[in-house]
């Protein structure tokens, strides 16, 4: 799984596909530490995940995030809020102060604080602490407190440190590879939803709950995706016939995104297992077919035992 | 399906499968321009998508279509209609006149106006303008106005210009390839729905909402496709047992269209990547990787242009 | 598609896989005609589908079946029954007499009438006519009339004649190949449904509609298959937590039958396209790999152009 | 995953992948019999499935388990309990005493009773008999009786004896192989559910049934998994827009677990068929068909025993 790291090439040639995709993406945080030993050490702990203390920090952060999100959830339950509201309030301030300190330190230790503050996770980090302060200043800002739930997104950053990194990348690579096909599909679906929404508005009308076309389109989405709340349901025979058609379309169309994604994932898995296959002694190109006798890049005869070296 | 025939020849061979499928299909508009420089130029702008002005025209058209559809939607919301109805009315007439002018120009510039008028998109173009005029003549024709929503289908024509052309074609090729299998599946499903609908009418009867067999079949479709509105639900023990069976059938059967489509899409993706592969002059082995310089079987240097000839 | 018929072998070897599967199955009607020229000719028309008159008979039969099923459906709609009941009654007797005559002729022309009468379609043919006669003798047998809907199953017999035969066989072959895996899956699902049904009965109890364990299991099936009528829904916090778990299980588990069926279908498609591949001049074995130079059965060198002969 | 290493050696090689996976797993019961001829014989009957009497015992056990579970289900139906409660009570005690005897014998005949008692199925066996005894001692313990339903899990142990062993293993192997990917997916889904639950609580609020965030998250799970009970449904326009987005996400995301599982299952099926393939002594080309007598690359005669050694 993690074998490919050592694949540095002897001869100049384009990096293999997976390596090109491993280039730091906008989501990856690599701002570089500011100068100074303390800041460098803190950077290593807070932004990187390869040391013992870095790992411990990450674990604490996950626990704090999940705990603060759970408290925000529980706090929304009226009876619990009435009885334990002050405890939740105190805990919430504790977490907010801790996260504020963490945010300040992050700003302090990166080489370019502005770049960090404007990065995706920099914004999320800020959004995680603003609502609590805002609730002091603004009336009616208890709604803002729900924004604290967005803190859960901060956990995604830490996902990278654990062993799921590789799995997550495979999934998102396949998603990205199939993104355009899925957009075509989503567009076709929206057109179907629009047409059926308009037809049902005509056929059923306000007396059966289809008050206007946007509402009918909401019903059409609920139907085509096989959710079917039943808050709006057809009441006429023609409406039921149209519904049945839309349902069959939705039931059949679920095959399309599944097919797209499965085919993409299967082919990316195949490509990867390919990458791990035999390597040329001369030019270090890997991925030779099982029945190849000569390197497809430089023509050198392949060592039949060569395929093993990668794996041991 | 019949792709493998050219596998063994290095000599002139038929174009690769995907290229052959790129032949103009009935959906593609290729009516040919009428004579005259102005008309030819307008044809190039309106019917083709490879010039700067053609692209600009397409973008304007998409914006106009989407805007007019959005207005038709919003206009159906009673309070908005009451307050801003006259604005929507004016805008609607503006769009209608613009689309009418566009339709007239299209008729004027194609070599055979009749062929265009009877083509799929020709009919849609006409349907997009008729309802507004009809609403002047006929009472109660506000229902006709909903037909304007069908304008959304006009966007599909423009789908072809953007970069999604290739993706859309892959999806529809796989759909067409699996169409007969899916028809067999839909027929089997209709038979199941009929039988279960009749049984539930017997078992539950009008007192639980199963008033007649067509209504029971509507319920069966809602159930088998896992939509489950709940407007009609079984009330007896035997009815619930039958429902459970139908639900399990539906849950299991969703695998069938998905399987059909996925297998078709995967095999068409594979076929394509195979067709694109290169062939050794010496030993005729095909399927070389895109970055191969030497045959993996006999070590002969591969003709660099060989892999590309397919693509141009 | 229909090329493989001519695959008679030169040397004794086991028939290819698809041929072994093409052996007459119980569903296939091959009773053999009784003696006598008239009977033989009628047999060819009624039981076989390769003559002009046989095809015409099949089409008439399909029309009659579908029409009689539609009438049975429409007749169940109370207002239509009140107004046109006598017309439906007359038409129903017309169809019943025609089907009775057809059944009698079938019995007369097959070599072994008993074998036909006990075959699957023989029983269906009988079930299609009994209810109408029974309604004369028995009071309250209007329920029996719904059994007429089962006539729809007769159409399946005729499915074989049309061009969908091949597609239907591929689908059912893959279903049969994955049947045991799907049974394991269904058993696991029933166990999950049983356990969650019992837990929800404990947690929610009769006051939220979970009156007994079988009813709770019905709810669990409705939930795990993502149908969700909403006629029974959890009312307690713990119940909602359990529901959420069950829903996630059901949402994830839908991958299993789909995965099973897709993998099976894909591999059977691959196997088939394999069968169509290159054929040895010496021993007529087909299905050689694209890079094979020698027949894997007899070692003869393969004709590089040989792969084409099948297809022209 | 690490299967390909033996590809190049014809010499003694590790057992094929599927055979290595057949090693006793923790779930498999292999405690070893205690000393003594009687105990050894009983062990063979009760714990193993390869003798006639062992099979008969297994069948009796399945019948008893299923019967006792069915009785527990039916007993929960109020009218049946009122009328036949004493019969169910007697039968329940009969089954409980039989299962107790079986449990005692199992403890007696294994080499290490403690290890058996703490194994998964040992605990299940105990849980299957405790509730009935507990109902004598504790008031209100009729709730405990529902725990008897867990007996259904005992049948899984016996699943192994039947021919479905191999199918079940393929399915679970693919599940285990995709477990980490599916965990990433479940985590992403929980985050989406949390965010949408919080947003809907903000937008809809208690007046439309979204009383608190945990309840909103329950609604979000019901929606994203396309269940859609309809007990809680959005009532505002913005809420319906958010719902539509969530529904589309859920409808698209169902592709992800399906894709993961299908790709895994397909690749494990392919890997197996590959492992079983044969290798040429001369040119070391593997992957010969089962019916190949000659290498498809160099024409050397294949060792007929080579392909079979794997399988015995």
Short mmCIF file of N, CA, C and O in Angstrom, two decimals, chain A residues 196-286:
data_model
loop_
_atom_site.label_atom_id
_atom_site.label_comp_id
_atom_site.label_asym_id
_atom_site.label_seq_id
_atom_site.Cartn_x
_atom_site.Cartn_y
_atom_site.Cartn_z
N UNK A 196 -41.18 17.24 -15.51
CA UNK A 196 -42.21 16.53 -14.75
C UNK A 196 -42.86 17.44 -13.70
O UNK A 196 -44.06 17.33 -13.44
N UNK A 197 -42.05 18.31 -13.10
CA UNK A 197 -42.62 19.25 -12.13
C UNK A 197 -43.69 20.12 -12.78
O UNK A 197 -44.79 20.29 -12.24
N UNK A 198 -43.38 20.63 -14.00
CA UNK A 198 -44.35 21.48 -14.69
C UNK A 198 -45.59 20.68 -15.07
O UNK A 198 -46.72 21.15 -14.89
N UNK A 199 -45.39 19.45 -15.57
CA UNK A 199 -46.53 18.63 -15.96
C UNK A 199 -47.43 18.32 -14.77
O UNK A 199 -48.66 18.41 -14.86
N UNK A 200 -46.82 17.99 -13.62
CA UNK A 200 -47.63 17.64 -12.45
C UNK A 200 -48.37 18.86 -11.93
O UNK A 200 -49.50 18.75 -11.43
N UNK A 201 -47.78 20.04 -12.05
CA UNK A 201 -48.47 21.26 -11.65
C UNK A 201 -49.71 21.46 -12.50
O UNK A 201 -50.79 21.82 -12.01
N UNK A 202 -49.56 21.16 -13.80
CA UNK A 202 -50.70 21.25 -14.71
C UNK A 202 -51.78 20.25 -14.35
O UNK A 202 -52.97 20.57 -14.27
N UNK A 203 -51.34 18.99 -14.12
CA UNK A 203 -52.28 17.88 -13.98
C UNK A 203 -52.94 17.88 -12.61
O UNK A 203 -54.16 17.70 -12.49
N UNK A 204 -52.14 18.07 -11.56
CA UNK A 204 -52.69 17.95 -10.21
C UNK A 204 -53.20 19.29 -9.69
O UNK A 204 -54.29 19.37 -9.12
N UNK A 205 -52.41 20.32 -9.86
CA UNK A 205 -52.84 21.65 -9.44
C UNK A 205 -52.84 21.83 -7.93
O UNK A 205 -52.55 20.88 -7.18
N UNK A 206 -53.16 23.04 -7.48
CA UNK A 206 -53.07 23.36 -6.06
C UNK A 206 -53.95 22.49 -5.18
O UNK A 206 -53.61 22.26 -4.01
N UNK A 207 -55.06 21.96 -5.72
CA UNK A 207 -55.98 21.23 -4.84
C UNK A 207 -55.36 19.94 -4.29
O UNK A 207 -55.83 19.41 -3.29
N UNK A 208 -54.33 19.40 -4.94
CA UNK A 208 -53.65 18.22 -4.40
C UNK A 208 -52.28 18.55 -3.84
O UNK A 208 -51.44 17.68 -3.69
N UNK A 209 -52.05 19.82 -3.58
CA UNK A 209 -50.81 20.19 -2.91
C UNK A 209 -49.70 20.67 -3.85
O UNK A 209 -48.65 21.09 -3.38
N UNK A 210 -49.96 20.61 -5.16
CA UNK A 210 -48.94 21.09 -6.10
C UNK A 210 -49.19 22.58 -6.37
O UNK A 210 -49.70 22.95 -7.42
N UNK A 211 -48.84 23.42 -5.38
CA UNK A 211 -49.25 24.81 -5.41
C UNK A 211 -48.56 25.63 -6.49
O UNK A 211 -49.14 26.56 -7.03
N UNK A 212 -47.31 25.32 -6.80
CA UNK A 212 -46.61 26.05 -7.85
C UNK A 212 -45.51 25.16 -8.42
O UNK A 212 -45.25 24.07 -7.90
N UNK A 213 -44.86 25.64 -9.48
CA UNK A 213 -43.90 24.77 -10.16
C UNK A 213 -42.67 24.46 -9.31
O UNK A 213 -42.25 23.31 -9.25
N UNK A 214 -42.08 25.44 -8.59
CA UNK A 214 -40.95 25.08 -7.75
C UNK A 214 -41.31 23.99 -6.74
O UNK A 214 -40.53 23.06 -6.51
N UNK A 215 -42.53 24.07 -6.17
CA UNK A 215 -42.95 23.04 -5.23
C UNK A 215 -43.11 21.69 -5.94
O UNK A 215 -42.71 20.65 -5.42
N UNK A 216 -43.65 21.72 -7.15
CA UNK A 216 -43.79 20.49 -7.94
C UNK A 216 -42.42 19.90 -8.25
O UNK A 216 -42.24 18.69 -8.28
N UNK A 217 -41.44 20.79 -8.49
CA UNK A 217 -40.10 20.29 -8.77
C UNK A 217 -39.48 19.66 -7.53
O UNK A 217 -38.77 18.66 -7.62
N UNK A 218 -39.76 20.26 -6.36
CA UNK A 218 -39.32 19.63 -5.10
C UNK A 218 -39.92 18.24 -4.99
O UNK A 218 -39.22 17.27 -4.69
N UNK A 219 -41.22 18.12 -5.29
CA UNK A 219 -41.87 16.82 -5.26
C UNK A 219 -41.19 15.87 -6.26
O UNK A 219 -40.96 14.69 -5.96
N UNK A 220 -40.87 16.39 -7.45
CA UNK A 220 -40.27 15.54 -8.48
C UNK A 220 -38.89 15.03 -8.04
O UNK A 220 -38.54 13.88 -8.28
N UNK A 221 -38.12 15.89 -7.36
CA UNK A 221 -36.81 15.44 -6.86
C UNK A 221 -37.00 14.38 -5.79
O UNK A 221 -36.33 13.34 -5.80
N UNK A 222 -37.94 14.64 -4.86
CA UNK A 222 -38.21 13.66 -3.80
C UNK A 222 -38.62 12.32 -4.41
O UNK A 222 -38.28 11.26 -3.89
N UNK A 223 -39.32 12.38 -5.54
CA UNK A 223 -39.81 11.16 -6.17
C UNK A 223 -38.72 10.46 -6.98
O UNK A 223 -38.51 9.26 -6.84
N UNK A 224 -38.01 11.21 -7.81
CA UNK A 224 -37.07 10.60 -8.74
C UNK A 224 -35.91 9.97 -7.98
O UNK A 224 -35.31 9.00 -8.42
N UNK A 225 -35.59 10.54 -6.80
CA UNK A 225 -34.50 9.98 -6.00
C UNK A 225 -35.01 8.88 -5.08
O UNK A 225 -34.28 8.43 -4.20
N UNK A 226 -36.26 8.44 -5.28
CA UNK A 226 -36.87 7.36 -4.50
C UNK A 226 -36.91 7.65 -3.00
O UNK A 226 -36.90 6.73 -2.19
N UNK A 227 -36.98 8.95 -2.62
CA UNK A 227 -37.13 9.27 -1.20
C UNK A 227 -38.60 9.12 -0.80
O UNK A 227 -38.93 8.33 0.07
N UNK A 228 -39.46 9.88 -1.46
CA UNK A 228 -40.90 9.71 -1.25
C UNK A 228 -41.37 10.01 0.15
O UNK A 228 -41.83 9.11 0.85
N UNK A 229 -41.30 11.29 0.59
CA UNK A 229 -41.80 11.63 1.93
C UNK A 229 -43.29 11.32 2.04
O UNK A 229 -43.76 10.83 3.06
N UNK A 230 -44.05 11.69 1.00
CA UNK A 230 -45.49 11.55 1.09
C UNK A 230 -46.16 12.80 1.60
O UNK A 230 -47.37 12.82 1.78
N UNK A 231 -45.40 13.89 1.86
CA UNK A 231 -46.06 15.15 2.25
C UNK A 231 -46.85 15.72 1.09
O UNK A 231 -47.88 16.36 1.28
N UNK A 232 -46.37 15.48 -0.13
CA UNK A 232 -47.14 15.79 -1.33
C UNK A 232 -47.21 14.50 -2.14
O UNK A 232 -46.17 13.86 -2.36
N UNK A 233 -48.40 14.09 -2.52
CA UNK A 233 -48.55 12.87 -3.30
C UNK A 233 -49.66 13.09 -4.31
O UNK A 233 -50.61 13.82 -4.04
N UNK A 234 -49.54 12.44 -5.48
CA UNK A 234 -50.54 12.69 -6.52
C UNK A 234 -51.92 12.19 -6.11
O UNK A 234 -52.03 11.18 -5.41
N UNK A 235 -52.96 12.89 -6.55
CA UNK A 235 -54.31 12.51 -6.17
C UNK A 235 -55.19 12.12 -7.36
O UNK A 235 -56.24 11.55 -7.17
N UNK A 236 -54.72 12.40 -8.59
CA UNK A 236 -55.53 12.06 -9.75
C UNK A 236 -54.92 10.85 -10.46
O UNK A 236 -53.75 10.51 -10.25
N UNK A 237 -55.73 10.23 -11.32
CA UNK A 237 -55.24 9.05 -12.03
C UNK A 237 -54.09 9.41 -12.97
O UNK A 237 -53.06 8.73 -12.99
N UNK A 238 -54.28 10.50 -13.72
CA UNK A 238 -53.22 10.90 -14.65
C UNK A 238 -51.95 11.27 -13.87
O UNK A 238 -50.84 10.90 -14.27
N UNK A 239 -52.12 11.95 -12.74
CA UNK A 239 -50.98 12.29 -11.90
C UNK A 239 -50.25 11.05 -11.43
O UNK A 239 -49.02 11.02 -11.38
N UNK A 240 -51.02 10.02 -11.09
CA UNK A 240 -50.38 8.77 -10.62
C UNK A 240 -49.65 8.08 -11.75
O UNK A 240 -48.61 7.46 -11.54
N UNK A 241 -50.20 8.17 -12.96
CA UNK A 241 -49.54 7.57 -14.10
C UNK A 241 -48.20 8.29 -14.35
O UNK A 241 -47.15 7.65 -14.54
N UNK A 242 -48.25 9.63 -14.31
CA UNK A 242 -47.01 10.41 -14.49
C UNK A 242 -46.01 10.07 -13.39
O UNK A 242 -44.81 9.91 -13.64
N UNK A 243 -46.51 9.97 -12.15
CA UNK A 243 -45.63 9.63 -11.04
C UNK A 243 -44.96 8.29 -11.29
O UNK A 243 -43.75 8.13 -11.07
N UNK A 244 -45.75 7.31 -11.71
CA UNK A 244 -45.20 5.98 -11.96
C UNK A 244 -44.08 6.05 -12.99
O UNK A 244 -43.02 5.42 -12.83
N UNK A 245 -44.30 6.83 -14.05
CA UNK A 245 -43.26 6.97 -15.06
C UNK A 245 -42.01 7.60 -14.45
O UNK A 245 -40.89 7.14 -14.66
N UNK A 246 -42.22 8.66 -13.67
CA UNK A 246 -41.07 9.34 -13.07
C UNK A 246 -40.33 8.40 -12.10
O UNK A 246 -39.10 8.40 -12.05
N UNK A 247 -41.10 7.61 -11.38
CA UNK A 247 -40.48 6.66 -10.43
C UNK A 247 -39.64 5.65 -11.19
O UNK A 247 -38.50 5.36 -10.80
N UNK A 248 -40.20 5.13 -12.28
CA UNK A 248 -39.43 4.13 -13.05
C UNK A 248 -38.17 4.77 -13.64
O UNK A 248 -37.10 4.14 -13.67
N UNK A 249 -38.28 6.02 -14.09
CA UNK A 249 -37.10 6.72 -14.60
C UNK A 249 -36.06 6.83 -13.48
O UNK A 249 -34.87 6.53 -13.67
N UNK A 250 -36.51 7.25 -12.30
CA UNK A 250 -35.57 7.43 -11.19
C UNK A 250 -34.93 6.12 -10.77
O UNK A 250 -33.73 6.05 -10.50
N UNK A 251 -35.75 5.06 -10.77
CA UNK A 251 -35.27 3.74 -10.36
C UNK A 251 -34.23 3.23 -11.36
O UNK A 251 -33.23 2.62 -10.98
N UNK A 252 -34.49 3.51 -12.64
CA UNK A 252 -33.54 3.08 -13.66
C UNK A 252 -32.30 3.97 -13.69
O UNK A 252 -31.19 3.50 -13.89
N UNK A 253 -32.49 5.26 -13.43
CA UNK A 253 -31.38 6.20 -13.55
C UNK A 253 -30.35 6.07 -12.44
O UNK A 253 -29.22 6.53 -12.59
N UNK A 254 -30.76 5.46 -11.32
CA UNK A 254 -29.79 5.29 -10.25
C UNK A 254 -28.63 4.44 -10.75
O UNK A 254 -27.52 4.49 -10.22
N UNK A 255 -28.90 3.67 -11.82
CA UNK A 255 -27.83 2.86 -12.40
C UNK A 255 -26.74 3.74 -12.98
O UNK A 255 -25.58 3.32 -13.03
N UNK A 256 -27.09 4.95 -13.42
CA UNK A 256 -26.12 5.74 -14.18
C UNK A 256 -24.99 6.25 -13.29
O UNK A 256 -23.81 5.97 -13.58
N UNK A 257 -25.26 6.99 -12.18
CA UNK A 257 -24.11 7.41 -11.37
C UNK A 257 -23.34 6.22 -10.81
O UNK A 257 -22.12 6.25 -10.73
N UNK A 258 -24.08 5.17 -10.45
CA UNK A 258 -23.40 3.99 -9.92
C UNK A 258 -22.49 3.39 -10.97
O UNK A 258 -21.33 3.06 -10.69
N UNK A 259 -23.00 3.27 -12.19
CA UNK A 259 -22.19 2.72 -13.26
C UNK A 259 -20.96 3.57 -13.53
O UNK A 259 -19.85 3.06 -13.66
N UNK A 260 -21.16 4.89 -13.59
CA UNK A 260 -20.05 5.80 -13.85
C UNK A 260 -18.97 5.63 -12.79
O UNK A 260 -17.79 5.42 -13.09
N UNK A 261 -19.40 5.69 -11.53
CA UNK A 261 -18.42 5.68 -10.45
C UNK A 261 -17.74 4.31 -10.35
O UNK A 261 -16.52 4.24 -10.15
N UNK A 262 -18.53 3.25 -10.51
CA UNK A 262 -17.94 1.92 -10.40
C UNK A 262 -16.91 1.68 -11.49
O UNK A 262 -15.81 1.20 -11.23
N UNK A 263 -17.27 2.04 -12.73
CA UNK A 263 -16.34 1.83 -13.84
C UNK A 263 -15.06 2.64 -13.62
O UNK A 263 -13.96 2.14 -13.84
N UNK A 264 -15.21 3.87 -13.12
CA UNK A 264 -14.05 4.71 -12.88
C UNK A 264 -13.18 4.14 -11.76
O UNK A 264 -11.96 4.03 -11.91
N UNK A 265 -13.82 3.74 -10.68
CA UNK A 265 -13.07 3.20 -9.54
C UNK A 265 -12.37 1.91 -9.92
O UNK A 265 -11.19 1.70 -9.60
N UNK A 266 -13.09 1.03 -10.64
CA UNK A 266 -12.50 -0.24 -11.04
C UNK A 266 -11.29 0.01 -11.93
O UNK A 266 -10.24 -0.62 -11.76
N UNK A 267 -11.40 0.96 -12.86
CA UNK A 267 -10.28 1.19 -13.77
C UNK A 267 -9.13 1.86 -13.04
O UNK A 267 -7.97 1.62 -13.36
N UNK A 268 -9.42 2.69 -12.01
CA UNK A 268 -8.33 3.31 -11.28
C UNK A 268 -7.64 2.30 -10.38
O UNK A 268 -6.43 2.33 -10.19
N UNK A 269 -8.42 1.35 -9.83
CA UNK A 269 -7.81 0.28 -9.03
C UNK A 269 -6.90 -0.57 -9.92
O UNK A 269 -5.79 -0.93 -9.54
N UNK A 270 -7.40 -0.87 -11.14
CA UNK A 270 -6.62 -1.68 -12.05
C UNK A 270 -5.33 -0.97 -12.42
O UNK A 270 -4.25 -1.53 -12.41
N UNK A 271 -5.46 0.36 -12.69
CA UNK A 271 -4.28 1.14 -13.05
C UNK A 271 -3.25 1.10 -11.92
O UNK A 271 -2.06 0.95 -12.14
N UNK A 272 -3.76 1.21 -10.66
CA UNK A 272 -2.83 1.25 -9.54
C UNK A 272 -2.10 -0.08 -9.36
O UNK A 272 -0.89 -0.11 -9.18
N UNK A 273 -2.83 -1.19 -9.42
CA UNK A 273 -2.19 -2.49 -9.20
C UNK A 273 -1.17 -2.71 -10.30
O UNK A 273 -0.18 -3.41 -10.14
N UNK A 274 -1.43 -2.07 -11.44
CA UNK A 274 -0.52 -2.05 -12.55
C UNK A 274 0.79 -1.37 -12.19
O UNK A 274 1.87 -1.85 -12.48
N UNK A 275 0.66 -0.22 -11.54
CA UNK A 275 1.82 0.58 -11.13
C UNK A 275 2.74 -0.22 -10.23
O UNK A 275 3.96 -0.05 -10.24
N UNK A 276 2.14 -1.07 -9.40
CA UNK A 276 2.93 -1.84 -8.46
C UNK A 276 3.64 -3.00 -9.12
O UNK A 276 4.46 -3.68 -8.49
N UNK A 277 3.33 -3.25 -10.38
CA UNK A 277 3.85 -4.44 -11.03
C UNK A 277 5.32 -4.27 -11.40
O UNK A 277 5.98 -3.31 -11.00
N UNK A 278 5.87 -5.13 -12.22
CA UNK A 278 7.31 -5.27 -12.43
C UNK A 278 8.03 -3.98 -12.86
O UNK A 278 7.48 -3.16 -13.57
N UNK A 279 9.29 -3.89 -12.44
CA UNK A 279 10.07 -2.68 -12.65
C UNK A 279 11.33 -3.00 -13.45
O UNK A 279 11.99 -4.00 -13.22
N UNK A 280 11.72 -2.11 -14.37
CA UNK A 280 12.90 -2.33 -15.20
C UNK A 280 14.16 -1.97 -14.41
O UNK A 280 14.21 -0.94 -13.73
N UNK A 281 15.21 -2.83 -14.51
CA UNK A 281 16.47 -2.57 -13.82
C UNK A 281 17.15 -1.31 -14.35
O UNK A 281 17.82 -0.59 -13.65
N UNK A 282 16.99 -1.09 -15.67
CA UNK A 282 17.70 -0.02 -16.34
C UNK A 282 17.09 1.36 -16.05
O UNK A 282 17.77 2.26 -15.56
N UNK A 283 15.80 1.51 -16.34
CA UNK A 283 15.19 2.84 -16.28
C UNK A 283 14.15 2.95 -15.17
O UNK A 283 13.48 3.97 -15.06
N UNK A 284 14.00 1.92 -14.36
CA UNK A 284 13.14 1.97 -13.18
C UNK A 284 11.67 2.18 -13.51
O UNK A 284 10.86 2.50 -12.64
N UNK A 285 11.31 1.98 -14.78
CA UNK A 285 9.89 2.08 -15.12
C UNK A 285 9.17 0.85 -14.59
O UNK A 285 9.58 -0.28 -14.83
N UNK A 286 8.10 1.09 -13.86
CA UNK A 286 7.33 -0.03 -13.33
C UNK A 286 6.09 -0.24 -14.19
O UNK A 286 5.88 0.46 -15.18
#
